[in-house]
PDB file of C-alpha atoms in Angstrom:
ATOM      1  CA  MET A   1      34.228 -69.171 -50.147  1.00  0.00           C
ATOM      2  CA  ASN A   2      36.842 -71.131 -48.224  1.00  0.00           C
ATOM      3  CA  LYS A   3      37.848 -73.990 -50.534  1.00  0.00           C
ATOM      4  CA  PRO A   4      39.544 -76.195 -47.863  1.00  0.00           C
ATOM      5  CA  GLN A   5      36.538 -75.754 -45.571  1.00  0.00           C
ATOM      6  CA  LEU A   6      34.124 -76.730 -48.338  1.00  0.00           C
ATOM      7  CA  LYS A   7      36.216 -79.810 -49.088  1.00  0.00           C
ATOM      8  CA  THR A   8      36.130 -80.784 -45.409  1.00  0.00           C
ATOM      9  CA  ILE A   9      32.342 -80.362 -45.197  1.00  0.00           C
ATOM     10  CA  ALA A  10      31.954 -82.571 -48.292  1.00  0.00           C
ATOM     11  CA  GLU A  11      34.294 -85.208 -46.893  1.00  0.00           C
ATOM     12  CA  ASN A  12      32.334 -85.216 -43.634  1.00  0.00           C
ATOM     13  CA  ALA A  13      29.101 -85.724 -45.579  1.00  0.00           C
ATOM     14  CA  PHE A  14      30.649 -88.690 -47.402  1.00  0.00           C
ATOM     15  CA  MET A  15      31.845 -90.161 -44.094  1.00  0.00           C
ATOM     16  CA  ALA A  16      28.390 -89.743 -42.540  1.00  0.00           C
ATOM     17  CA  MET A  17      26.746 -91.528 -45.464  1.00  0.00           C
ATOM     18  CA  PHE A  18      29.174 -94.387 -46.075  1.00  0.00           C
ATOM     19  CA  ARG A  19      31.173 -94.685 -42.806  1.00  0.00           C
ATOM     20  CA  ARG A  20      34.476 -94.438 -44.634  1.00  0.00           C
ATOM     21  CA  LYS A  21      36.695 -91.816 -46.205  1.00  0.00           C
ATOM     22  CA  ALA A  22      36.483 -90.937 -49.878  1.00  0.00           C
ATOM     23  CA  ASP A  23      39.381 -92.183 -51.995  1.00  0.00           C
ATOM     24  CA  VAL A  24      38.685 -89.553 -54.650  1.00  0.00           C
ATOM     25  CA  CYS A  25      37.859 -85.956 -53.813  1.00  0.00           C
ATOM     26  CA  ASP A  26      37.857 -83.400 -56.637  1.00  0.00           C
ATOM     27  CA  ILE A  27      36.593 -79.859 -56.080  1.00  0.00           C
ATOM     28  CA  GLN A  28      35.659 -77.598 -59.009  1.00  0.00           C
ATOM     29  CA  GLU A  29      34.583 -73.964 -59.115  1.00  0.00           C
ATOM     30  CA  THR A  30      31.393 -73.051 -61.016  1.00  0.00           C
ATOM     31  CA  PHE A  31      29.694 -69.731 -61.770  1.00  0.00           C
ATOM     32  CA  TYR A  32      27.398 -69.991 -58.750  1.00  0.00           C
ATOM     33  CA  GLY A  33      29.689 -71.821 -56.333  1.00  0.00           C
ATOM     34  CA  TRP A  34      31.666 -75.029 -55.910  1.00  0.00           C
ATOM     35  CA  VAL A  35      31.049 -78.694 -56.707  1.00  0.00           C
ATOM     36  CA  VAL A  36      32.870 -81.532 -54.929  1.00  0.00           C
ATOM     37  CA  PHE A  37      33.020 -85.029 -56.441  1.00  0.00           C
ATOM     38  CA  LEU A  38      33.709 -87.807 -53.924  1.00  0.00           C
ATOM     39  CA  ALA A  39      34.051 -91.559 -54.438  1.00  0.00           C
ATOM     40  CA  SER A  40      35.208 -94.749 -52.784  1.00  0.00           C
ATOM     41  CA  GLY A  41      34.652 -97.908 -54.769  1.00  0.00           C
ATOM     42  CA  LYS A  42      31.074 -97.905 -56.000  1.00  0.00           C
ATOM     43  CA  SER A  43      30.022 -95.253 -53.466  1.00  0.00           C
ATOM     44  CA  LYS A  44      29.874 -91.880 -55.219  1.00  0.00           C
ATOM     45  CA  ILE A  45      28.280 -88.533 -54.399  1.00  0.00           C
ATOM     46  CA  VAL A  46      28.396 -84.930 -55.517  1.00  0.00           C
ATOM     47  CA  VAL A  47      28.246 -82.075 -52.983  1.00  0.00           C
ATOM     48  CA  LYS A  48      27.235 -78.621 -54.243  1.00  0.00           C
ATOM     49  CA  PHE A  49      27.731 -75.273 -52.514  1.00  0.00           C
ATOM     50  CA  SER A  50      26.360 -71.914 -53.672  1.00  0.00           C
ATOM     51  CA  ARG A  51      27.678 -68.379 -53.262  1.00  0.00           C
ATOM     52  CA  GLU A  52      24.151 -66.988 -53.617  1.00  0.00           C
ATOM     53  CA  VAL A  53      21.950 -67.151 -50.524  1.00  0.00           C
ATOM     54  CA  GLY A  54      18.856 -69.226 -51.262  1.00  0.00           C
ATOM     55  CA  ARG A  55      20.208 -70.768 -54.479  1.00  0.00           C
ATOM     56  CA  ILE A  56      20.537 -74.284 -53.020  1.00  0.00           C
ATOM     57  CA  GLY A  57      16.908 -74.320 -51.875  1.00  0.00           C
ATOM     58  CA  LYS A  58      15.802 -73.301 -55.379  1.00  0.00           C
ATOM     59  CA  GLU A  59      17.855 -76.092 -56.915  1.00  0.00           C
ATOM     60  CA  VAL A  60      16.317 -78.694 -54.614  1.00  0.00           C
ATOM     61  CA  ALA A  61      12.817 -77.683 -55.742  1.00  0.00           C
ATOM     62  CA  SER A  62      13.858 -77.505 -59.405  1.00  0.00           C
ATOM     63  CA  LEU A  63      15.481 -80.945 -59.425  1.00  0.00           C
ATOM     64  CA  GLU A  64      12.427 -82.500 -57.795  1.00  0.00           C
ATOM     65  CA  GLN A  65      10.151 -80.967 -60.444  1.00  0.00           C
ATOM     66  CA  LEU A  66      12.440 -81.934 -63.333  1.00  0.00           C
ATOM     67  CA  ARG A  67      12.613 -85.528 -62.157  1.00  0.00           C
ATOM     68  CA  LYS A  68       8.814 -85.769 -62.409  1.00  0.00           C
ATOM     69  CA  ILE A  69       8.758 -84.381 -65.941  1.00  0.00           C
ATOM     70  CA  VAL A  70      11.759 -85.429 -68.050  1.00  0.00           C
ATOM     71  CA  SER A  71      12.529 -88.898 -69.346  1.00  0.00           C
ATOM     72  CA  CYS A  72      16.312 -88.653 -68.882  1.00  0.00           C
ATOM     73  CA  PRO A  73      18.124 -89.065 -65.536  1.00  0.00           C
ATOM     74  CA  VAL A  74      18.159 -86.146 -63.083  1.00  0.00           C
ATOM     75  CA  PRO A  75      20.359 -86.266 -59.952  1.00  0.00           C
ATOM     76  CA  GLU A  76      18.635 -87.603 -56.858  1.00  0.00           C
ATOM     77  CA  ILE A  77      18.957 -85.469 -53.717  1.00  0.00           C
ATOM     78  CA  TYR A  78      20.328 -87.355 -50.713  1.00  0.00           C
ATOM     79  CA  LEU A  79      20.728 -84.487 -48.269  1.00  0.00           C
ATOM     80  CA  PHE A  80      20.070 -80.754 -47.982  1.00  0.00           C
ATOM     81  CA  GLY A  81      22.098 -79.212 -45.169  1.00  0.00           C
ATOM     82  CA  ARG A  82      23.995 -76.286 -43.716  1.00  0.00           C
ATOM     83  CA  GLU A  83      27.391 -76.369 -42.025  1.00  0.00           C
ATOM     84  CA  GLY A  84      29.989 -73.714 -41.261  1.00  0.00           C
ATOM     85  CA  GLY A  85      27.703 -71.036 -42.651  1.00  0.00           C
ATOM     86  CA  TYR A  86      27.361 -72.784 -46.027  1.00  0.00           C
ATOM     87  CA  ASP A  87      24.220 -74.302 -47.559  1.00  0.00           C
ATOM     88  CA  TYR A  88      24.864 -77.478 -49.538  1.00  0.00           C
ATOM     89  CA  ILE A  89      23.156 -80.411 -51.195  1.00  0.00           C
ATOM     90  CA  VAL A  90      24.375 -83.973 -51.582  1.00  0.00           C
ATOM     91  CA  LEU A  91      23.428 -85.536 -54.917  1.00  0.00           C
ATOM     92  CA  ASP A  92      23.961 -88.864 -56.591  1.00  0.00           C
ATOM     93  CA  TRP A  93      26.800 -88.966 -59.105  1.00  0.00           C
ATOM     94  CA  LEU A  94      25.284 -89.623 -62.533  1.00  0.00           C
ATOM     95  CA  GLU A  95      27.406 -91.626 -64.933  1.00  0.00           C
ATOM     96  CA  GLY A  96      28.146 -89.833 -68.178  1.00  0.00           C
ATOM     97  CA  ILE A  97      30.349 -87.224 -69.848  1.00  0.00           C
ATOM     98  CA  SER A  98      29.653 -83.508 -70.134  1.00  0.00           C
ATOM     99  CA  ALA A  99      28.069 -82.887 -73.536  1.00  0.00           C
ATOM    100  CA  HIS A 100      30.434 -80.007 -74.273  1.00  0.00           C
ATOM    101  CA  GLN A 101      32.976 -82.830 -74.785  1.00  0.00           C
ATOM    102  CA  LEU A 102      30.815 -84.620 -77.364  1.00  0.00           C
ATOM    103  CA  PRO A 103      33.125 -85.927 -80.111  1.00  0.00           C
ATOM    104  CA  GLU A 104      33.031 -84.337 -83.559  1.00  0.00           C
ATOM    105  CA  ASP A 105      31.576 -87.478 -85.086  1.00  0.00           C
ATOM    106  CA  SER A 106      28.480 -87.159 -87.285  1.00  0.00           C
ATOM    107  CA  LYS A 107      26.686 -90.158 -85.751  1.00  0.00           C
ATOM    108  CA  ALA A 108      27.423 -88.995 -82.203  1.00  0.00           C
ATOM    109  CA  VAL A 109      26.298 -85.441 -82.927  1.00  0.00           C
ATOM    110  CA  MET A 110      23.115 -86.461 -84.737  1.00  0.00           C
ATOM    111  CA  THR A 111      22.125 -88.994 -82.070  1.00  0.00           C
ATOM    112  CA  PHE A 112      22.685 -86.579 -79.204  1.00  0.00           C
ATOM    113  CA  ARG A 113      21.067 -83.651 -81.003  1.00  0.00           C
ATOM    114  CA  GLU A 114      17.900 -85.618 -81.796  1.00  0.00           C
ATOM    115  CA  ASP A 115      17.626 -87.049 -78.285  1.00  0.00           C
ATOM    116  CA  TYR A 116      18.230 -83.780 -76.465  1.00  0.00           C
ATOM    117  CA  THR A 117      15.876 -81.697 -78.587  1.00  0.00           C
ATOM    118  CA  ASP A 118      13.151 -84.332 -78.107  1.00  0.00           C
ATOM    119  CA  ILE A 119      13.690 -84.155 -74.330  1.00  0.00           C
ATOM    120  CA  LEU A 120      13.415 -80.360 -74.365  1.00  0.00           C
ATOM    121  CA  LEU A 121      10.301 -80.397 -76.547  1.00  0.00           C
ATOM    122  CA  ALA A 122       8.656 -82.839 -74.133  1.00  0.00           C
ATOM    123  CA  LEU A 123       9.718 -80.639 -71.188  1.00  0.00           C
ATOM    124  CA  HIS A 124       8.225 -77.557 -72.823  1.00  0.00           C
ATOM    125  CA  ASP A 125       4.961 -79.397 -73.513  1.00  0.00           C
ATOM    126  CA  HIS A 126       4.339 -79.289 -69.751  1.00  0.00           C
ATOM    127  CA  GLN A 127       2.144 -76.259 -69.253  1.00  0.00           C
ATOM    128  CA  HIS A 128       0.381 -74.883 -66.189  1.00  0.00           C
ATOM    129  CA  PRO A 129      -3.338 -74.117 -66.436  1.00  0.00           C
ATOM    130  CA  GLN A 130      -2.880 -70.992 -64.311  1.00  0.00           C
ATOM    131  CA  GLY A 131      -0.243 -69.584 -66.663  1.00  0.00           C
ATOM    132  CA  PHE A 132       3.164 -68.191 -65.762  1.00  0.00           C
ATOM    133  CA  GLU A 133       4.778 -68.813 -62.392  1.00  0.00           C
ATOM    134  CA  LEU A 134       5.644 -65.756 -60.293  1.00  0.00           C
ATOM    135  CA  SER A 135       8.410 -65.370 -57.732  1.00  0.00           C
ATOM    136  CA  ASN A 136       5.962 -65.707 -54.822  1.00  0.00           C
ATOM    137  CA  GLY A 137       4.585 -69.025 -56.103  1.00  0.00           C
ATOM    138  CA  GLU A 138       1.411 -67.506 -57.538  1.00  0.00           C
ATOM    139  CA  PHE A 139       0.579 -67.411 -61.260  1.00  0.00           C
ATOM    140  CA  SER A 140      -0.404 -64.923 -63.929  1.00  0.00           C
ATOM    141  CA  GLN A 141      -2.076 -65.544 -67.276  1.00  0.00           C
ATOM    142  CA  ASN A 142      -0.357 -62.428 -68.624  1.00  0.00           C
ATOM    143  CA  LEU A 143       3.206 -62.831 -69.921  1.00  0.00           C
ATOM    144  CA  GLY A 144       3.910 -59.100 -69.601  1.00  0.00           C
ATOM    145  CA  SER A 145       3.049 -58.938 -65.908  1.00  0.00           C
ATOM    146  CA  ALA A 146       4.956 -62.188 -65.315  1.00  0.00           C
ATOM    147  CA  PHE A 147       8.042 -60.758 -67.016  1.00  0.00           C
ATOM    148  CA  ASP A 148       7.767 -57.655 -64.822  1.00  0.00           C
ATOM    149  CA  ASP A 149       7.738 -59.960 -61.795  1.00  0.00           C
ATOM    150  CA  TRP A 150      10.761 -61.931 -62.988  1.00  0.00           C
ATOM    151  CA  MET A 151      12.894 -58.977 -64.047  1.00  0.00           C
ATOM    152  CA  GLY A 152      11.542 -55.911 -62.209  1.00  0.00           C
ATOM    153  CA  SER A 153      13.940 -56.370 -59.285  1.00  0.00           C
ATOM    154  CA  VAL A 154      16.794 -56.954 -61.752  1.00  0.00           C
ATOM    155  CA  TYR A 155      16.013 -53.657 -63.506  1.00  0.00           C
ATOM    156  CA  HIS A 156      15.892 -51.790 -60.180  1.00  0.00           C
ATOM    157  CA  TYR A 157      19.233 -53.331 -59.208  1.00  0.00           C
ATOM    158  CA  LEU A 158      21.063 -52.374 -62.385  1.00  0.00           C
ATOM    159  CA  MET A 159      19.642 -48.838 -62.241  1.00  0.00           C
ATOM    160  CA  SER A 160      20.699 -48.385 -58.607  1.00  0.00           C
ATOM    161  CA  ILE A 161      23.620 -46.198 -57.611  1.00  0.00           C
ATOM    162  CA  GLY A 162      25.469 -49.233 -56.281  1.00  0.00           C
ATOM    163  CA  SER A 163      25.351 -51.306 -59.467  1.00  0.00           C
ATOM    164  CA  PRO A 164      28.458 -51.589 -61.693  1.00  0.00           C
ATOM    165  CA  PHE A 165      26.532 -50.691 -64.866  1.00  0.00           C
ATOM    166  CA  SER A 166      27.823 -47.651 -66.739  1.00  0.00           C
ATOM    167  CA  ALA A 167      25.570 -44.691 -67.537  1.00  0.00           C
ATOM    168  CA  ALA A 168      25.562 -45.754 -71.201  1.00  0.00           C
ATOM    169  CA  LEU A 169      24.393 -49.275 -70.387  1.00  0.00           C
ATOM    170  CA  LYS A 170      21.811 -47.979 -67.913  1.00  0.00           C
ATOM    171  CA  ASP A 171      20.374 -45.889 -70.742  1.00  0.00           C
ATOM    172  CA  LYS A 172      20.272 -48.921 -73.019  1.00  0.00           C
ATOM    173  CA  PHE A 173      18.590 -51.091 -70.391  1.00  0.00           C
ATOM    174  CA  THR A 174      16.070 -48.320 -69.690  1.00  0.00           C
ATOM    175  CA  ALA A 175      15.111 -48.295 -73.368  1.00  0.00           C
ATOM    176  CA  LEU A 176      15.013 -52.114 -73.336  1.00  0.00           C
ATOM    177  CA  TRP A 177      12.678 -52.070 -70.322  1.00  0.00           C
ATOM    178  CA  GLU A 178      10.398 -49.518 -71.957  1.00  0.00           C
ATOM    179  CA  ASP A 179      10.212 -51.680 -75.114  1.00  0.00           C
ATOM    180  CA  ARG A 180       9.335 -54.895 -73.286  1.00  0.00           C
ATOM    181  CA  SER A 181       5.620 -54.903 -74.166  1.00  0.00           C
ATOM    182  CA  LYS A 182       6.380 -54.428 -77.864  1.00  0.00           C
ATOM    183  CA  VAL A 183       9.080 -57.106 -77.873  1.00  0.00           C
ATOM    184  CA  LEU A 184       6.894 -59.645 -76.056  1.00  0.00           C
ATOM    185  CA  ALA A 185       3.738 -58.902 -78.064  1.00  0.00           C
ATOM    186  CA  PRO A 186       4.232 -61.688 -80.694  1.00  0.00           C
ATOM    187  CA  ILE A 187       4.298 -64.374 -77.962  1.00  0.00           C
ATOM    188  CA  ALA A 188       1.820 -62.798 -75.523  1.00  0.00           C
ATOM    189  CA  HIS A 189      -0.854 -65.309 -76.578  1.00  0.00           C
ATOM    190  CA  GLU A 190       1.285 -68.386 -75.885  1.00  0.00           C
ATOM    191  CA  SER A 191       0.951 -70.752 -72.949  1.00  0.00           C
ATOM    192  CA  SER A 192       3.548 -71.241 -70.266  1.00  0.00           C
ATOM    193  CA  SER A 193       6.113 -74.056 -70.437  1.00  0.00           C
ATOM    194  CA  PHE A 194       8.209 -75.645 -67.743  1.00  0.00           C
ATOM    195  CA  VAL A 195      11.789 -74.470 -68.312  1.00  0.00           C
ATOM    196  CA  HIS A 196      15.166 -75.621 -66.988  1.00  0.00           C
ATOM    197  CA  ASP A 197      16.464 -72.025 -67.387  1.00  0.00           C
ATOM    198  CA  ASP A 198      20.110 -72.921 -68.007  1.00  0.00           C
ATOM    199  CA  CYS A 199      19.919 -75.790 -70.483  1.00  0.00           C
ATOM    200  CA  HIS A 200      23.117 -75.235 -72.509  1.00  0.00           C
ATOM    201  CA  ILE A 201      24.870 -78.523 -73.125  1.00  0.00           C
ATOM    202  CA  ALA A 202      27.555 -78.013 -70.473  1.00  0.00           C
ATOM    203  CA  ASN A 203      24.686 -78.884 -68.092  1.00  0.00           C
ATOM    204  CA  VAL A 204      23.894 -82.114 -69.942  1.00  0.00           C
ATOM    205  CA  LEU A 205      25.634 -85.497 -69.766  1.00  0.00           C
ATOM    206  CA  PHE A 206      25.866 -87.993 -72.616  1.00  0.00           C
ATOM    207  CA  ASP A 207      26.397 -91.752 -72.666  1.00  0.00           C
ATOM    208  CA  PRO A 208      29.736 -92.422 -74.429  1.00  0.00           C
ATOM    209  CA  THR A 209      28.393 -95.721 -75.813  1.00  0.00           C
ATOM    210  CA  THR A 210      24.998 -94.666 -77.169  1.00  0.00           C
ATOM    211  CA  PHE A 211      25.623 -90.880 -77.415  1.00  0.00           C
ATOM    212  CA  LYS A 212      22.162 -90.302 -75.931  1.00  0.00           C
ATOM    213  CA  VAL A 213      21.431 -87.965 -73.032  1.00  0.00           C
ATOM    214  CA  ALA A 214      22.577 -89.497 -69.744  1.00  0.00           C
ATOM    215  CA  GLY A 215      21.612 -86.681 -67.393  1.00  0.00           C
ATOM    216  CA  LEU A 216      20.238 -83.167 -67.051  1.00  0.00           C
ATOM    217  CA  LEU A 217      21.978 -81.069 -64.399  1.00  0.00           C
ATOM    218  CA  ASP A 218      22.100 -77.657 -62.716  1.00  0.00           C
ATOM    219  CA  PRO A 219      18.709 -76.018 -63.260  1.00  0.00           C
ATOM    220  CA  CYS A 220      18.703 -72.295 -62.564  1.00  0.00           C
ATOM    221  CA  ASP A 221      15.416 -70.438 -61.976  1.00  0.00           C
ATOM    222  CA  SER A 222      13.218 -73.273 -63.225  1.00  0.00           C
ATOM    223  CA  GLY A 223       9.471 -72.970 -63.342  1.00  0.00           C
ATOM    224  CA  PHE A 224       6.477 -72.432 -65.589  1.00  0.00           C
ATOM    225  CA  LYS A 225       7.766 -69.561 -67.710  1.00  0.00           C
ATOM    226  CA  HIS A 226       8.208 -69.225 -71.468  1.00  0.00           C
ATOM    227  CA  ARG A 227      10.087 -71.843 -73.479  1.00  0.00           C
ATOM    228  CA  GLU A 228      12.210 -69.200 -75.231  1.00  0.00           C
ATOM    229  CA  LEU A 229      13.968 -68.653 -71.894  1.00  0.00           C
ATOM    230  CA  ASP A 230      15.391 -72.133 -72.487  1.00  0.00           C
ATOM    231  CA  VAL A 231      15.891 -71.875 -76.251  1.00  0.00           C
ATOM    232  CA  ILE A 232      18.250 -68.884 -75.881  1.00  0.00           C
ATOM    233  CA  HIS A 233      20.705 -71.055 -73.941  1.00  0.00           C
ATOM    234  CA  LEU A 234      20.997 -73.603 -76.740  1.00  0.00           C
ATOM    235  CA  PHE A 235      23.228 -71.121 -78.603  1.00  0.00           C
ATOM    236  CA  ASP A 236      25.616 -70.698 -75.635  1.00  0.00           C
ATOM    237  CA  VAL A 237      27.931 -73.730 -75.828  1.00  0.00           C
ATOM    238  CA  ARG A 238      29.196 -75.766 -78.829  1.00  0.00           C
ATOM    239  CA  SER A 239      27.235 -73.910 -81.510  1.00  0.00           C
ATOM    240  CA  ASP A 240      28.817 -76.342 -83.987  1.00  0.00           C
ATOM    241  CA  LEU A 241      26.383 -79.018 -82.776  1.00  0.00           C
ATOM    242  CA  HIS A 242      23.420 -76.953 -84.046  1.00  0.00           C
ATOM    243  CA  ILE A 243      21.191 -77.911 -81.124  1.00  0.00           C
ATOM    244  CA  ALA A 244      19.255 -74.635 -81.295  1.00  0.00           C
ATOM    245  CA  GLU A 245      18.727 -74.884 -85.035  1.00  0.00           C
ATOM    246  CA  ARG A 246      17.368 -78.428 -84.711  1.00  0.00           C
ATOM    247  CA  TYR A 247      14.982 -77.341 -81.957  1.00  0.00           C
ATOM    248  CA  LEU A 248      13.718 -74.547 -84.193  1.00  0.00           C
ATOM    249  CA  GLU A 249      13.187 -77.036 -87.043  1.00  0.00           C
ATOM    250  CA  LYS A 250      11.077 -79.207 -84.784  1.00  0.00           C
ATOM    251  CA  SER A 251       9.103 -76.456 -83.068  1.00  0.00           C
ATOM    252  CA  HIS A 252       7.840 -73.261 -84.682  1.00  0.00           C
ATOM    253  CA  LEU A 253       8.562 -70.025 -82.825  1.00  0.00           C
ATOM    254  CA  ASP A 254       6.605 -66.878 -83.557  1.00  0.00           C
ATOM    255  CA  ASP A 255       8.006 -64.016 -85.600  1.00  0.00           C
ATOM    256  CA  GLY A 256      10.607 -61.851 -83.929  1.00  0.00           C
ATOM    257  CA  PHE A 257      12.480 -64.642 -82.153  1.00  0.00           C
ATOM    258  CA  GLU A 258      15.914 -63.302 -83.153  1.00  0.00           C
ATOM    259  CA  GLU A 259      15.070 -60.003 -81.442  1.00  0.00           C
ATOM    260  CA  ARG A 260      13.641 -61.770 -78.376  1.00  0.00           C
ATOM    261  CA  ARG A 261      16.642 -64.090 -78.241  1.00  0.00           C
ATOM    262  CA  HIS A 262      18.992 -61.187 -77.500  1.00  0.00           C
ATOM    263  CA  PHE A 263      16.359 -59.377 -75.405  1.00  0.00           C
ATOM    264  CA  PHE A 264      15.965 -62.356 -73.049  1.00  0.00           C
ATOM    265  CA  SER A 265      19.715 -62.991 -73.046  1.00  0.00           C
ATOM    266  CA  LEU A 266      20.478 -59.413 -71.974  1.00  0.00           C
ATOM    267  CA  TRP A 267      18.070 -59.691 -69.052  1.00  0.00           C
ATOM    268  CA  ASP A 268      19.543 -63.076 -68.166  1.00  0.00           C
ATOM    269  CA  ASP A 269      23.008 -61.499 -67.983  1.00  0.00           C
ATOM    270  CA  ALA A 270      21.629 -58.658 -65.849  1.00  0.00           C
ATOM    271  CA  LYS A 271      20.080 -61.246 -63.517  1.00  0.00           C
ATOM    272  CA  HIS A 272      23.447 -62.982 -63.112  1.00  0.00           C
ATOM    273  CA  SER A 273      25.016 -59.612 -62.328  1.00  0.00           C
ATOM    274  CA  ARG A 274      22.484 -59.001 -59.582  1.00  0.00           C
ATOM    275  CA  ASN A 275      22.879 -62.516 -58.191  1.00  0.00           C
ATOM    276  CA  MET A 276      26.671 -62.817 -58.339  1.00  0.00           C
ATOM    277  CA  GLY A 277      28.153 -59.372 -58.999  1.00  0.00           C
ATOM    278  CA  TRP A 278      29.320 -60.414 -62.483  1.00  0.00           C
ATOM    279  CA  TYR A 279      29.832 -57.547 -64.932  1.00  0.00           C
ATOM    280  CA  ASN A 280      31.476 -57.282 -68.348  1.00  0.00           C
ATOM    281  CA  GLU A 281      30.928 -53.963 -70.115  1.00  0.00           C
ATOM    282  CA  GLN A 282      32.229 -55.075 -73.514  1.00  0.00           C
ATOM    283  CA  TRP A 283      30.252 -58.316 -73.475  1.00  0.00           C
ATOM    284  CA  LEU A 284      27.010 -56.464 -72.752  1.00  0.00           C
ATOM    285  CA  THR A 285      27.762 -53.715 -75.282  1.00  0.00           C
ATOM    286  CA  ASN A 286      28.364 -56.319 -77.987  1.00  0.00           C
ATOM    287  CA  LYS A 287      25.137 -58.107 -77.098  1.00  0.00           C
ATOM    288  CA  PHE A 288      23.202 -54.848 -77.349  1.00  0.00           C
ATOM    289  CA  SER A 289      24.638 -54.442 -80.850  1.00  0.00           C
ATOM    290  CA  LEU A 290      23.238 -57.854 -81.775  1.00  0.00           C
ATOM    291  CA  TYR A 291      19.878 -56.955 -80.280  1.00  0.00           C
ATOM    292  CA  GLU A 292      19.713 -53.633 -82.109  1.00  0.00           C
ATOM    293  CA  ALA A 293      20.629 -55.292 -85.411  1.00  0.00           C
ATOM    294  CA  ALA A 294      17.880 -57.889 -84.957  1.00  0.00           C
ATOM    295  CA  ALA A 295      15.317 -55.288 -83.886  1.00  0.00           C
ATOM    296  CA  HIS A 296      15.694 -53.097 -86.990  1.00  0.00           C
TER     297      HIS A 296
END
């Protein structure tokens, strides 16, 4: 992506909205694209661009759904557009600090941890009567068939001749795919939950005065899926805050979660590879070691 061009598109969006130039314009690279922060006085916006075709449209739908469900702030969408070959959205700039910068203070950690886990539990209480959401917008009552819908195209990608996956990892993913029914069996009876799908705390803002959640950002493939697809991400950033452990204290998960944790995480990594071309042989090999240890 052309960074100067993206910055210009964002500046033009700010000008169109506020009829003046932004005094502050900071552009940052993310896994899926670029984010531009623009401000002039009290006028502030965030402009997001995605490398993946269709990602911006998904985020618009996800943010709208999240705003209806969660109690904490979610960015409002001002504009969804396309310019210079790039899709982008213009969002309001939520006040707050990224939770990965939460201070190592016991009161701050406890307050944030309690608030965020309560928000996630309330999010996951939202179930759909038709079951699990499929990629075409339909639903299935069967978790196994839903998982096949979510990850079947990912499996075909990583097994293709054009994928970067080594023969050894293809063999491991083939075995993982063949074991999916057994791995999912302990939770096959459970209802769907609405999930954010990338809820590690780098996608959460906190209020520096109250230490409570000030915003929930950057949903990935949100929808009515299984809550463990969210829980796995709570281990990803700042494990010292023990967000995942507190969630597990508040909400019982069925036997075999440790195995499913690495199972879901491996497929999540494979999905990111398909979407963005990311690949790290050692990272995936190490994660398979964790999965195999938990499975036996």
